Each structure stands twice: as structure tokens, then as C-alpha cells.
Amino acid sequence: MKRLLIMASLLGATPALADEGMWTYNNFPSSKVKEKYGFAPTQDWLDKVRLSSAKFGGGCSSSFVSADGLVMTNHHCARGCIQQLSTAKKDFIANGFYAKTQAEELQCPALEVSQLLDITDVTEQLNAATKGLTGKAYADGLKAEMAKLEKACATSEQFRCDVVTLYQGGKYNLYKYQRHQDVRLVFAPEQAIAFFGGDPDNFEFPRYDLDVSFLRVYGKDGKPAKTEHYFKWSEHGAKEGEATFISGHPGRTSRGLTVSQLETLRDMTLPKTLFRLSEMRGQLTEFQTRGAEQKRTSTNLLFGVENGLKANKGKLEQLSDKGFFAQKVAAEQELRTKVNADPKMKAKYGSAWDEIARAQQTYRDLRKEYESMENGLYSQLFGLARSLVRAADELPKPDAERLRGFNDANLPQLKVQLMSKAPIYPELEVLQLTFSLTKIREELGTEHPFVKKVLGKESPRALATRIVKGSKLADLKVREQLLSGGKAAIQASKDPLIQLASLVDPDARAIRKRYEEEVDAVVRKNSELIAQARFDVYGTQIYPDATGTLRLSFGAVKGYVEDGKQVEPFTSMGGTFGHATGEEPLALPKSWLAAQKTVKDTTPMNFVTTNDIIGGNSGSPVINQNAEIVGLVFDGNIQSLGGDYGFDESVNRAVSVHSDAIVEALQKVYKADRVLQELRPGATSAKGGSGL
Amino acid sequence: MKRLLIMASLLGATPALADEGMWTYNNFPSSKVKEKYGFAPTQDWLDKVRLSSAKFGGGCSSSFVSADGLVMTNHHCARGCIQQLSTAKKDFIANGFYAKTQAEELQCPALEVSQLLDITDVTEQLNAATKGLTGKAYADGLKAEMAKLEKACATSEQFRCDVVTLYQGGKYNLYKYQRHQDVRLVFAPEQAIAFFGGDPDNFEFPRYDLDVSFLRVYGKDGKPAKTEHYFKWSEHGAKEGEATFISGHPGRTSRGLTVSQLETLRDMTLPKTLFRLSEMRGQLTEFQTRGAEQKRTSTNLLFGVENGLKANKGKLEQLSDKGFFAQKVAAEQELRTKVNADPKMKAKYGSAWDEIARAQQTYRDLRKEYESMENGLYSQLFGLARSLVRAADELPKPDAERLRGFNDANLPQLKVQLMSKAPIYPELEVLQLTFSLTKIREELGTEHPFVKKVLGKESPRALATRIVKGSKLADLKVREQLLSGGKAAIQASKDPLIQLASLVDPDARAIRKRYEEEVDAVVRKNSELIAQARFDVYGTQIYPDATGTLRLSFGAVKGYVEDGKQVEPFTSMGGTFGHATGEEPLALPKSWLAAQKTVKDTTPMNFVTTNDIIGGNSGSPVINQNAEIVGLVFDGNIQSLGGDYGFDESVNRAVSVHSDAIVEALQKVYKADRVLQELRPGATSAKGGSGL
């Protein structure tokens, strides 16, 4: 990845140039878009697009595409649900799923789709609540005020409210969501075409994936929710050069981080993450060869691991680029020089960078224990056990004093997670727990008191096997009793997972507290100052780093140059057949091979646009200026991975499924008429049984 | 790892301070040692120690410890042989091995022990042969002259001669070795005590391992070789503060590399290596759970992978240390400034650093193809196939034109490798080939011509399974025929592994040629210049980077401070029992538990010294100034891993088995009287059957 980087984000300076920016809906640069693309989104347009967009589960995006609650997202976003609904005999991951009637639509075990109803700026309230505070007092003050605002906003269980930290704390906005918790699967293609090319093709372009799925949100009455706001389907799909907008939930970017924070990422966090993911990938790859059922149950996890690996490798590569890093250093130096040149600004902001650097050093010192004790143990069951143990301690406290995630505003979501019917696979549980226990021992050493306390005389595998075998937490009723029974029930429980979670919790809380007070609070406080310095120096027409909240980006359908060669912006359905070898991950499903003759070869399959996106944008609608669907984001190209730290319009590309490919496949391959009719009421379609 | 680094090596400057240095036998700083430890090794002493030392296999060290060819090394150095001699029914790795009579000593399938007879400086010859040459001509000239010198020196099959590149090419020495190819296993403890604590304790201290094994070299007559030079056993073992010498074969250090080379290591080579090793570790860990036989056959490989992981993580950590790296940059700058201040030196050496930096960029551009095509495919069988394919092409050429490794001087070793009786495990072959094919596809992408050529329409696993199943290369006779049959036999072979090796060889050779000419030759040429510049500026009383050849280091038994706490230099046999939990890797073998009461608790078990060592020193004898064995090196502490780039006497430590522990265990636990008598003729010992 060698390229010339000229990025507004790097300089942290001038308003974003070119197609850069994941803009908030309350600070969208319509006039800039008009200048470049001749179209200025109006407030009405923005409102409609915002309300037709939806957050999907924990880390994806989606859109409403009919008046009856039909939701479109990626296959890989719904994969968790699809796998949870599958059994050894009915494998919807391998074979796809299509509900021919509404009655056949299957409810996802634990999934929430939410719509951003309202944004309120609460910066002043937060600043007032933390004025003059530092360290623990600052962290507590911030947490308490956030919980208070969220609680006041979430007036019923159908709403969720989050105080969102923007510009590293330069602004705080209160986001109010409409929650949809009854979400049912309508259509999913086979994994073989949804993730055609598998890990080797992931983050690459040209690409040939039908990474789409349809679900439907239902109301409390058990009927499809009526959705006033939704996107209509474009008649012609995306064309080369056409302006495109992407509305979704980019998870996280780090463009505003200081150099010392980027160094921590480059020298420690990213390498450590990659070592862990690489090893887990090896384990899962080998685990998959044990048998068909092991393969089925671990595919989703393996996908996540491999996806994370590629994404984080791209990030590390970007930060290891000397030229790029030098630009980051220069940009920080420029801002600091400007701040120091003004005595007032100097007094207010001057020490913020060094404070953050010191907090980085504290983090380096705490890291092993923090990551081992607070984040080191994981598996589906352990996650449940810890939530139950912590709920018992937290829920009796006043709202403002609880750990984040246990506030009143979070309770509905917590209950959904704890009471999820998602299947639990013991063999995979043992694998994950063994792995996480082994890593803790590796990090802290065989003689560390925490390791001795957790392992006793057992090996990681023996301990993991014993507690998974002995635990009853897979039983919903047991979890219900433990949740409603509170502290007494937890203390009386002989469940080995509850006991393990209880055993480690005091250490985990203690180190977490130190982390929050000595690292997190210092970073937050001083990041806020730097963000304010940036506003003072460069003005407010800049976008904040991604935070998993709804954003709008603009761009156009456009190819790029890679290794001296032109990469065309479209692939075709014909090319899809040409790319197949017949062997996984380049084997097409039977339905496609059967339909090959009827599919129109020239139909665009995937395409790229210059929109600035990042992980979390998966499932975002790509729309034209009429707010019609022209595509569905499912990936970024390999060059976009460095986008975490800066955007380069010459090569960063969002990769999407073309809307025409979705229609052609639904029509010719899957004969999914019911979905097609709903997407394009009035349009004609082929008749015949489903290809699935 | 935070520490203050004040290292001579860093400054590349003054003669080594303190106990730093892996010294060649023809430039040992006896007067410095005298200054610090009151003892100046004489030429006689040095000759005796050199001739009592021996290279062991490909990457270890050892020593002669009796007049009858008895060799002492680490268990982990002999592990390859021990595993090769084992079967599912007779598992010497798990159960240990002791030949009660000489007749029971078992021959290792492919192992060479060699003794450094002679060192000749050939710098002038090499310089004359390459005078005025660059690029390909330089590389060819160097190679041809090396092959010529080696051939003239190796007058019979019992000698091996290597031209050794020292000081990055500042000097070339011709090393002549006596080869011992009939090596038999005499004694090995159980893996459980040899590698007690397993991977979690690896590179840690305090430590409690009996990582020792004894073997014997035999002559052509099938009788134990008579060894004139050998080390006697010390009566009292190593004491705190005592001066210690370590004679062994440190594999490689990179203290003389330029900043651009270190950056390549830090930003690319080390992370990529670690990702690969992490993933392989995951695969093997999971593979081991398939069954006892899978565990047995893969343990040796897993050990290597885990050992490599820890070692390389330590290196990366060191290079990621900002302060350390800044010192490296400063040292280079100092030398360059001094060179540039003198017009004559400037003209001669001035551009060398930039030339190397340019070659680094070329390597970055070539890397994916070079590493995939030339180094990307590996497994035991594939290695054999490639050697056979290349031998058929190379051996008919004039000696000077052949690839390194195929010169006349290397032929005896090549034959030993090709005709090794070491068992081959098909399941593990499939795993490794699948892994390497998957990585090649990952690096180059699904559409790369090389990937398409190798994989065709098959998946990595399908291809690996087919060729391992179809190959007859595990059969010695087949390999013999292919070797003697030359090119015609290779071309006629239908063996799928020979066909695969033949298929990839043209691409592999082409990219290797580019690498050798555009990267390696440039780096060699200019490293030579920098080394000469260093001699000119700082004089010649400096030591060269490790190169896998025999070196002598000096130091003393001494504890150190870690995380503010004093680490004592010794552990005890009693502590060994205290460290056990009963669960792998902290489970002691039955023999030890049975002997617990008879073992003297206070016997020193392991100890640390300040000697400067690195990987490859495993198995080195630790001797006192009387050249008596006081210990056996088996590891370095975690702080020593950064020793690749610089030595820090305050914390770098060599970790050794104490000679008293070896005696106590042979006597009380194993009742291995025959070995004991040989080590200490005349000493008394307990009677009774062996504990094994």
C-alpha cells in the first residue's frame, strides 16, 4: 500500500476536502456537496434518509425498504441470526432461507433494529456537570450526568437513549432511538454466494458477492411494523460517475487521536490483537476439520476472526507507513504550535497532549492485568455469567453509580441479551475458554496470584471442560432465576461459571477502576480539550471520528488505479460465474449454477464508490439523490482499511452489491417474488418455485 | 520491558563494555576478561575449549564430556532425534530414554555433530575476487570464490568447510570442521521435566528444567569415537559471582544492521513472522486434541513454533521501544557523521547506508512474491522434493555456478538430509502443506497467475491431501533413485510432490535471482563497506554479529532486578517440586515423584549468568576458568530476547541447568550409573535399576 496521502483529516485542519467525511446528520455539508455534485440535500431529504436508516444489531447498518417493516442488510450482518436459527438438519447458512409466506418468517433470537428519531446537543449540560473536575471525580461526574440524561430521555421500553461522545469529547449529543426487538428473517441466500471468494477475496476488488439479506420488524401486536419512512428501489441502479450517499453506522475511526495514542495502537494494541486473532484463526480452522457439525457451528465465529484479522492488518500497515505517520506527527505539531502561540489557548489546552501521553504510559503499565482480568475471559456462556454476576451487584445501586451498561436505560437491551434463545455450542465454549485461560496464563505468567486463583491446580483445558460441562447457564430458566434472584441467588449458586465469574470479578473491577480513572478519564478529559482547541483554531465545519452512530457520507461511482492498473468500478454477474473454480470458497451454490443460463450476464454485480466508510457501515444502503436504493454496502477495498486513520480519495473505496444484482438474483435464481413485489410494487417478475 | 540501555553494541563504537560480546576464537579479549575477572584465557586454553565444543545439528550447541565421544546437549536440541526414534508404542519423548549398555544406544536418523578444527582469514581472497564488482557480478564472484575455497579445504567427507561472513562482510573466515555423522542417543529424561513449565515458563526465570540429554559420536568403524579434547566435570558446580564462559553457536544477532534494515524487521518481517507462527500455533494446539498419536507426532513442531513465537515477540518488543530505537538511529548518525567528515572515507563509504535503504525498498516490493514462491511452500516431504528437483538441475553444473547448498562441499550433508530415516507423518504433512498453500493464496490473491498455476481448480486442502496421499517420497529407495537418476528421473517422475516442486521451481528461481541480485548483493556489498568504515573509525577490538558459528562469551553468576524485585541467581531441586501442580505443563514425571524423598532439596537446579548469548547457544557448556563443566545453557530470560539488537548487562541473562542438578538427577532419579561414571570417572554413585 504505497500512496501519496493528502488528507484533510491528517492535517486535522481545513474543512474536509473531496469526498471525505462521515458526517453527522446535524452538521451535514450540503453546500460542499452541491459544489461538487450539483445537489444540495435539504433538511427534509436528510430527515427522510435518517428515518429510513436503521442500526442493525451490535455492529451493522441497515435500511427500511418497504412500508411493512422490511429491512435490508448484509448476509454477514444477519449471519448470527441465521446461524442461531439453523440446526444440524436445517442449515440455513449453507442452504439459504426464504419465507414463502409471512407466516414462515422466523424470529431472530436476540436482535435489535433501531431507528434514530432525534438528536439533541447536550454538550453544555455535560460540561457544566464536570466543570473543574479531574481523574475519578471527572469520570464519575461524566458518567452520572450521562445516565441522568439517558434515563430522562428513554420514557418507555420502546426507546433507547445514548449520550454520544463526538469529537473526542468536543461535543456530546443525546441520540434517541426507536427500538424494534421482534425481528424476523425473510430471505437469505446461501453463504457460498453471500461470501463468494471467502477470506481470500475479503476486502478485495474486483468482487462478486451477493451479500444481502432481508428481515422484517414486527410490532408488539405480532404484526409487521408499519414504517412510514423507507427507501424506494431505483429503477436503473448505480451508474458510473453518479453521486451516491451512504447512510449508516461507521463503528470507529481514530483520525483525531494524538500521536501518543497512535503509537500505542501501532506498537502494542494492534500487534497484540493480531497475534491473538491469528492464533484463534488457526484453532478454528483446525476445529472445522473435526466434522460437519463443528464446521457449521464455528463458521460464524471464524468469519468474524478472519474479518478482524484483515481489517486490523490493514490498519497496522497504515500506521507502519513512515510517510503517513510523519504527516500525523506534523499535523499535531502544527496544531500545538498554533495553540502555544496564543497565551490564552496555551493555558487552556497546552498540556493536553502530554497528559494523554502520560496516560498511555500508565496504560502500558496496566495493560497485562487490565486485559487479562477485565477482558481476558470470554465465551458466550462466560459473557452471560459475568452479566448476571454484575447485574446482581449493580442493579441495587442508584442509577448514577452503576457500571456503564447496567443503567436503567440499558436494561431492556441487557434483558434481551441475557434471555436470548441463541444456541450455545459446548465444544466451542470449551475451545474459547481454554484459549482465553491459556492467554491469561501466558500474559501474567504461571506464578501470578490471579492465574493461581483462577486455575488452581488445573490446566486451562481441564478447567474449561469441567465448568462448561457443569454449567446450567444454557438453560433460559436458570438464567431467569439468577437474574430475578439478585445477589442472594448468585451467592447461593453452585453453577461453576457463576462461581468463576464471581471469583474473578473483584480483581476485574479493581483493575477496571484504575483503568477508568488513571487512563480513560485522563484521555477523555484531555481529548475534549484538544477537540475544543481544534474548533478554536480550525472552526466547526469538520466531522467527528466515527462512533458507531448514524452518519451520512457522499461520493460517486468511480474506479481507481492499483499497482499501475485501472480497476473498473463494476463487476458483472457473468464475471461471477467466470470467477468460480468449483472448490470452496470459489464454489457457487447449486441454485446459481442451475440459473446460470437465465441470468443476464451484463447485470452489474458489485461496484465501488468514493464514499468514506469504515467497519460498521456493512449493510448501509447506497442511495442516489432521489433517496432511492442503488446498492448495498458490504465491504471496503483493501486500501480503505487505513481509513481508520485518514481518508485518501484516490484509492479508498466502499464496495457494494448493485441493486440490479439483487433484483436479478431474487427473480432468476431464487424466484423470491414476495420480496421482489414488496421492494418494487407494481413491477413484473418471473413465476415459479423458489430456487432455495 | 522498560530499561535503561547503555550498550557498546548500540553505539557500534567503543570496544564492548562489561560482559557484552559473542567473541570469535581468533579475536578473544583475554586482557579485558583479566581486568574484570582476574583471569586471562591463554591460547592453549582457548584451543582446548574450542576443540571440546561442538555444533549440534542445524541450530544447537553441545560439548564433548568424555574421552569416548560422549556429547552433552539440551533435551530440546536432541528432541528431533528422540521423536524420530519414538513410535506410538515406545514414546521416548513422554517416557525418556536410557541405554543401560552401549549396545542399546540408538542411532539418530539424521544428525551431525561437528567440531571446529581450524579458522583461516580469507578476507583478502574474497575482496580480490569481487574487486570493483556490483549487483549480479558481485554476487556471482563472491559465490564462486566461496565455493572454490570451501572445496579446496574439504579434502574428504569427514571435513566440512564454510566461508563465514563476519562483521556483515567486513571479514571472511574459512571454518574447517570435523564431521561426526553417526550419533547415538544415550540418555534423555522425560519431556515433562526437560521442559517443565512448558511454553508458559519458556524464557522465564525462576525456572526448573532438566533440559539435558547425552549422545555419543561413533567412528566409521562403528565404535565410539575417541575424543582427545573434552570438558571435565566440576566438583562443585557454578557458584554466585564466579566467572563463567559459554562456548557455543549463537545463531544470529542483528546488532550491526542499519536503521533501514531494522525498520524492515520491525515494520514487516517480524510482524509477518509472528502472524504466521501464531496461526500455526493455533492449528497445532487444536490438532493435538485429535488424539494421542497426533499429539505425539506434532509436539516437536509445536515446541519450535511456540519457542519461535516468544523469541520473535521479544525482538519486536525491543525494536518497538522508542528509546532503544532512537539510540540505534543516533549511533548510525554518529558513524555517518564521522565518515562524512573525512573526504576519503566519505568517497569510499558515504553512500552505503542509502544503498541499503534502497535495497530495503526493493525487498518490500518483491516480498510477497519472493516469500510465496521461494519460501512459501513447506513440509518435510516438500523439502525433500525440492532438494531432489534442484539437485537434478544443479549437480551437473560447474561447482561455482550452483545454488548455495548444492556445492561439492555441501554434498555429504545434502545426502544425509535426503536419505534420513526420520519418520514422516502424513496427517501433519497435509496440515503444513494446506497451511502454506493457504498463505500463498492469501498473500498473492486468488487471481495471481502463480496461485492459479499451483492450485488450479483445487482448494489448498484438497491439493495437499491428494499430493501427500499420492507421493512415494517417504520411501528411501524412491528418493535414492530420484537422486541418482538425475534430471531424467525427475522429469519422468509421476510423483505428485516432485511434479509440484518442478512446477513451482522456475518461478521460485526467477524471483530468488532477483532477490539475490537486487537485494542481497546490494546489502552484502554495502554492509561490507559499513563494517570497514566501523573498523576505520573505531578500530578492530569489536566482535561480529552472531552467524551460527562458534563463539565464546564471558560473564558471571549473578541475579538481577525485575519489576523492582531482586531475582536470585539460583533455583533449587526442592523448588522444582514446589512449582508443580500435577497438571501439564506443570506435572512432574513419575520418576521424579518417586525419587522426591531421596533428592537433596538444596541442590541448585537452574541458574543465570551475565554471559551474552542468543538462540543457537542452546546446549552450550557453561565452564569455569579451569574449563570444567559447571552448567548447561538452555535458555535466555525474557529480557535477553532483545539481545538480538543490543546487550544490556543489567538484565540480560543466560539460563542454565546446574551441573549439580544433572548429577543429582542421574544418580537419584534415573540411576544412570553408566553415564555418571563416564562424566566423573572414579566418583561413587548409588546402585539400583534406572528410574526410567
Tab-separated table of N, CA, C and O in Angstrom, chain B residues 592-642:
chain	number	residue	atom	x	y	z
B	592	TRP	N	10.323	-38.642	39.007
B	592	TRP	CA	10.687	-37.579	39.952
B	592	TRP	C	9.858	-37.673	41.224
B	592	TRP	O	10.369	-37.502	42.320
B	593	LEU	N	8.565	-37.925	41.048
B	593	LEU	CA	7.711	-38.033	42.237
B	593	LEU	C	8.183	-39.193	43.105
B	593	LEU	O	8.236	-39.089	44.336
B	594	ALA	N	8.582	-40.284	42.440
B	594	ALA	CA	9.044	-41.463	43.186
B	594	ALA	C	10.347	-41.171	43.928
B	594	ALA	O	10.588	-41.695	45.021
B	595	ALA	N	11.191	-40.315	43.332
B	595	ALA	CA	12.508	-40.071	43.931
B	595	ALA	C	12.529	-38.861	44.861
B	595	ALA	O	13.561	-38.531	45.436
B	596	GLN	N	11.360	-38.200	45.005
B	596	GLN	CA	11.331	-36.919	45.719
B	596	GLN	C	12.046	-36.970	47.078
B	596	GLN	O	12.802	-36.067	47.425
B	597	LYS	N	11.805	-38.053	47.806
B	597	LYS	CA	12.375	-38.110	49.157
B	597	LYS	C	13.890	-38.245	49.170
B	597	LYS	O	14.550	-37.840	50.124
B	598	THR	N	14.429	-38.868	48.131
B	598	THR	CA	15.883	-39.100	48.123
B	598	THR	C	16.669	-37.914	47.573
B	598	THR	O	17.854	-37.777	47.813
B	599	VAL	N	15.995	-37.045	46.814
B	599	VAL	CA	16.692	-35.918	46.193
B	599	VAL	C	17.000	-34.849	47.237
B	599	VAL	O	16.159	-34.508	48.061
B	600	LYS	N	18.234	-34.319	47.180
B	600	LYS	CA	18.619	-33.273	48.124
B	600	LYS	C	18.009	-31.949	47.679
B	600	LYS	O	18.363	-31.394	46.635
B	601	ASP	N	17.083	-31.438	48.520
B	601	ASP	CA	16.296	-30.243	48.174
B	601	ASP	C	17.127	-29.030	47.794
B	601	ASP	O	16.749	-28.246	46.933
B	602	THR	N	18.266	-28.870	48.475
B	602	THR	CA	19.038	-27.648	48.278
B	602	THR	C	19.930	-27.686	47.033
B	602	THR	O	20.571	-26.691	46.713
B	603	THR	N	19.969	-28.825	46.356
B	603	THR	CA	20.780	-28.890	45.131
B	603	THR	C	20.330	-27.800	44.167
B	603	THR	O	19.147	-27.688	43.866
B	604	PRO	N	21.279	-26.979	43.653
B	604	PRO	CA	20.865	-25.961	42.698
B	604	PRO	C	20.296	-26.616	41.428
B	604	PRO	O	20.842	-27.615	40.948
B	605	MET	N	19.201	-26.069	40.923
B	605	MET	CA	18.549	-26.662	39.750
B	605	MET	C	18.945	-25.877	38.502
B	605	MET	O	19.623	-26.371	37.634
B	606	ASN	N	18.514	-24.627	38.411
B	606	ASN	CA	18.879	-23.769	37.270
B	606	ASN	C	19.551	-22.526	37.823
B	606	ASN	O	19.421	-22.213	39.005
B	607	PHE	N	20.268	-21.806	36.958
B	607	PHE	CA	20.904	-20.564	37.395
B	607	PHE	C	21.112	-19.631	36.223
B	607	PHE	O	21.021	-20.040	35.071
B	608	VAL	N	21.363	-18.371	36.564
B	608	VAL	CA	21.556	-17.382	35.500
B	608	VAL	C	22.949	-16.768	35.569
B	608	VAL	O	23.519	-16.623	36.646
B	609	THR	N	23.456	-16.402	34.406
B	609	THR	CA	24.760	-15.736	34.311
B	609	THR	C	24.629	-14.556	33.342
B	609	THR	O	23.677	-14.491	32.551
B	610	THR	N	25.604	-13.655	33.425
B	610	THR	CA	25.558	-12.445	32.605
B	610	THR	C	26.104	-12.666	31.189
B	610	THR	O	26.193	-11.717	30.423
B	611	ASN	N	26.458	-13.907	30.850
B	611	ASN	CA	27.029	-14.131	29.513
B	611	ASN	C	26.084	-13.678	28.406
B	611	ASN	O	24.876	-13.853	28.491
B	612	ASP	N	26.673	-13.151	27.353
B	612	ASP	CA	25.924	-12.651	26.193
B	612	ASP	C	25.683	-13.815	25.223
B	612	ASP	O	26.600	-14.279	24.552
B	613	ILE	N	24.443	-14.294	25.188
B	613	ILE	CA	24.128	-15.426	24.300
B	613	ILE	C	22.856	-15.121	23.522
B	613	ILE	O	22.176	-14.125	23.784
B	614	ILE	N	22.523	-16.009	22.604
B	614	ILE	CA	21.270	-15.856	21.845
B	614	ILE	C	20.886	-17.230	21.297
B	614	ILE	O	21.662	-18.179	21.409
B	615	GLY	N	19.693	-17.357	20.739
B	615	GLY	CA	19.223	-18.623	20.186
B	615	GLY	C	20.298	-19.286	19.340
B	615	GLY	O	20.905	-18.637	18.499
B	616	GLY	N	20.521	-20.584	19.553
B	616	GLY	CA	21.613	-21.285	18.892
B	616	GLY	C	22.654	-21.686	19.928
B	616	GLY	O	23.392	-22.646	19.764
B	617	ASN	N	22.665	-20.924	21.036
B	617	ASN	CA	23.531	-21.251	22.163
B	617	ASN	C	22.959	-22.403	22.997
B	617	ASN	O	23.634	-22.905	23.897
B	618	SER	N	21.730	-22.808	22.722
B	618	SER	CA	21.145	-23.921	23.463
B	618	SER	C	22.079	-25.122	23.399
B	618	SER	O	22.536	-25.493	22.317
B	619	GLY	N	22.329	-25.711	24.548
B	619	GLY	CA	23.203	-26.877	24.589
B	619	GLY	C	24.657	-26.537	24.841
B	619	GLY	O	25.495	-27.430	24.985
B	620	SER	N	24.973	-25.246	24.900
B	620	SER	CA	26.354	-24.835	25.149
B	620	SER	C	26.770	-25.198	26.570
B	620	SER	O	25.989	-25.053	27.505
B	621	PRO	N	28.023	-25.637	26.731
B	621	PRO	CA	28.528	-25.864	28.082
B	621	PRO	C	28.797	-24.524	28.771
B	621	PRO	O	29.200	-23.567	28.128
B	622	VAL	N	28.512	-24.469	30.070
B	622	VAL	CA	28.968	-23.343	30.883
B	622	VAL	C	30.176	-23.870	31.646
B	622	VAL	O	30.057	-24.886	32.345
B	623	ILE	N	31.315	-23.206	31.482
B	623	ILE	CA	32.532	-23.712	32.109
B	623	ILE	C	33.153	-22.662	33.019
B	623	ILE	O	32.870	-21.466	32.879
B	624	ASN	N	33.961	-23.131	33.941
B	624	ASN	CA	34.688	-22.209	34.807
B	624	ASN	C	36.083	-21.962	34.235
B	624	ASN	O	36.396	-22.424	33.127
B	625	GLN	N	36.930	-21.280	34.968
B	625	GLN	CA	38.218	-20.927	34.377
B	625	GLN	C	39.159	-22.121	34.274
B	625	GLN	O	40.152	-22.076	33.576
B	626	ASN	N	38.796	-23.237	34.933
B	626	ASN	CA	39.543	-24.480	34.727
B	626	ASN	C	39.002	-25.285	33.551
B	626	ASN	O	39.346	-26.442	33.373
B	627	ALA	N	38.091	-24.670	32.795
B	627	ALA	CA	37.450	-25.350	31.661
B	627	ALA	C	36.706	-26.609	32.109
B	627	ALA	O	36.689	-27.619	31.413
B	628	GLU	N	36.098	-26.537	33.285
B	628	GLU	CA	35.254	-27.635	33.763
B	628	GLU	C	33.781	-27.246	33.630
B	628	GLU	O	33.420	-26.084	33.820
B	629	ILE	N	32.964	-28.267	33.373
B	629	ILE	CA	31.524	-28.041	33.234
B	629	ILE	C	30.923	-27.625	34.579
B	629	ILE	O	31.024	-28.361	35.565
B	630	VAL	N	30.262	-26.458	34.591
B	630	VAL	CA	29.506	-26.062	35.785
B	630	VAL	C	28.018	-25.909	35.465
B	630	VAL	O	27.209	-25.686	36.360
B	631	GLY	N	27.680	-26.025	34.194
B	631	GLY	CA	26.267	-25.911	33.824
B	631	GLY	C	26.065	-26.136	32.345
B	631	GLY	O	27.030	-26.402	31.600
B	632	LEU	N	24.818	-26.043	31.930
B	632	LEU	CA	24.437	-26.319	30.552
B	632	LEU	C	23.382	-25.289	30.146
B	632	LEU	O	22.262	-25.287	30.671
B	633	VAL	N	23.733	-24.397	29.235
B	633	VAL	CA	22.797	-23.363	28.770
B	633	VAL	C	21.575	-23.997	28.127
B	633	VAL	O	21.704	-24.918	27.325
B	634	PHE	N	20.390	-23.531	28.495
B	634	PHE	CA	19.214	-23.997	27.743
B	634	PHE	C	18.261	-22.881	27.380
B	634	PHE	O	17.300	-23.099	26.627
B	635	ASP	N	18.523	-21.672	27.838
B	635	ASP	CA	17.562	-20.607	27.548
B	635	ASP	C	18.184	-19.256	27.871
B	635	ASP	O	19.269	-19.174	28.444
B	636	GLY	N	17.493	-18.197	27.506
B	636	GLY	CA	17.808	-16.859	27.982
B	636	GLY	C	16.560	-16.356	28.676
B	636	GLY	O	15.463	-16.858	28.416
B	637	ASN	N	16.714	-15.393	29.596
B	637	ASN	CA	15.490	-14.858	30.199
B	637	ASN	C	14.763	-13.950	29.202
B	637	ASN	O	15.292	-13.661	28.116
B	638	ILE	N	13.560	-13.520	29.556
B	638	ILE	CA	12.725	-12.778	28.605
B	638	ILE	C	13.423	-11.478	28.190
B	638	ILE	O	13.310	-11.033	27.051
B	639	GLN	N	14.186	-10.910	29.107
B	639	GLN	CA	14.893	-9.658	28.809
B	639	GLN	C	16.033	-9.872	27.827
B	639	GLN	O	16.524	-8.918	27.228
B	640	SER	N	16.466	-11.115	27.664
B	640	SER	CA	17.590	-11.365	26.766
B	640	SER	C	17.154	-11.403	25.306
B	640	SER	O	17.980	-11.383	24.406
B	641	LEU	N	15.831	-11.446	25.083
B	641	LEU	CA	15.368	-11.614	23.703
B	641	LEU	C	15.702	-10.412	22.829
B	641	LEU	O	15.969	-10.550	21.645
B	642	GLY	N	15.678	-9.241	23.461
B	642	GLY	CA	16.063	-8.054	22.704
B	642	GLY	C	17.549	-8.031	22.398
B	642	GLY	O	18.021	-7.163	21.671
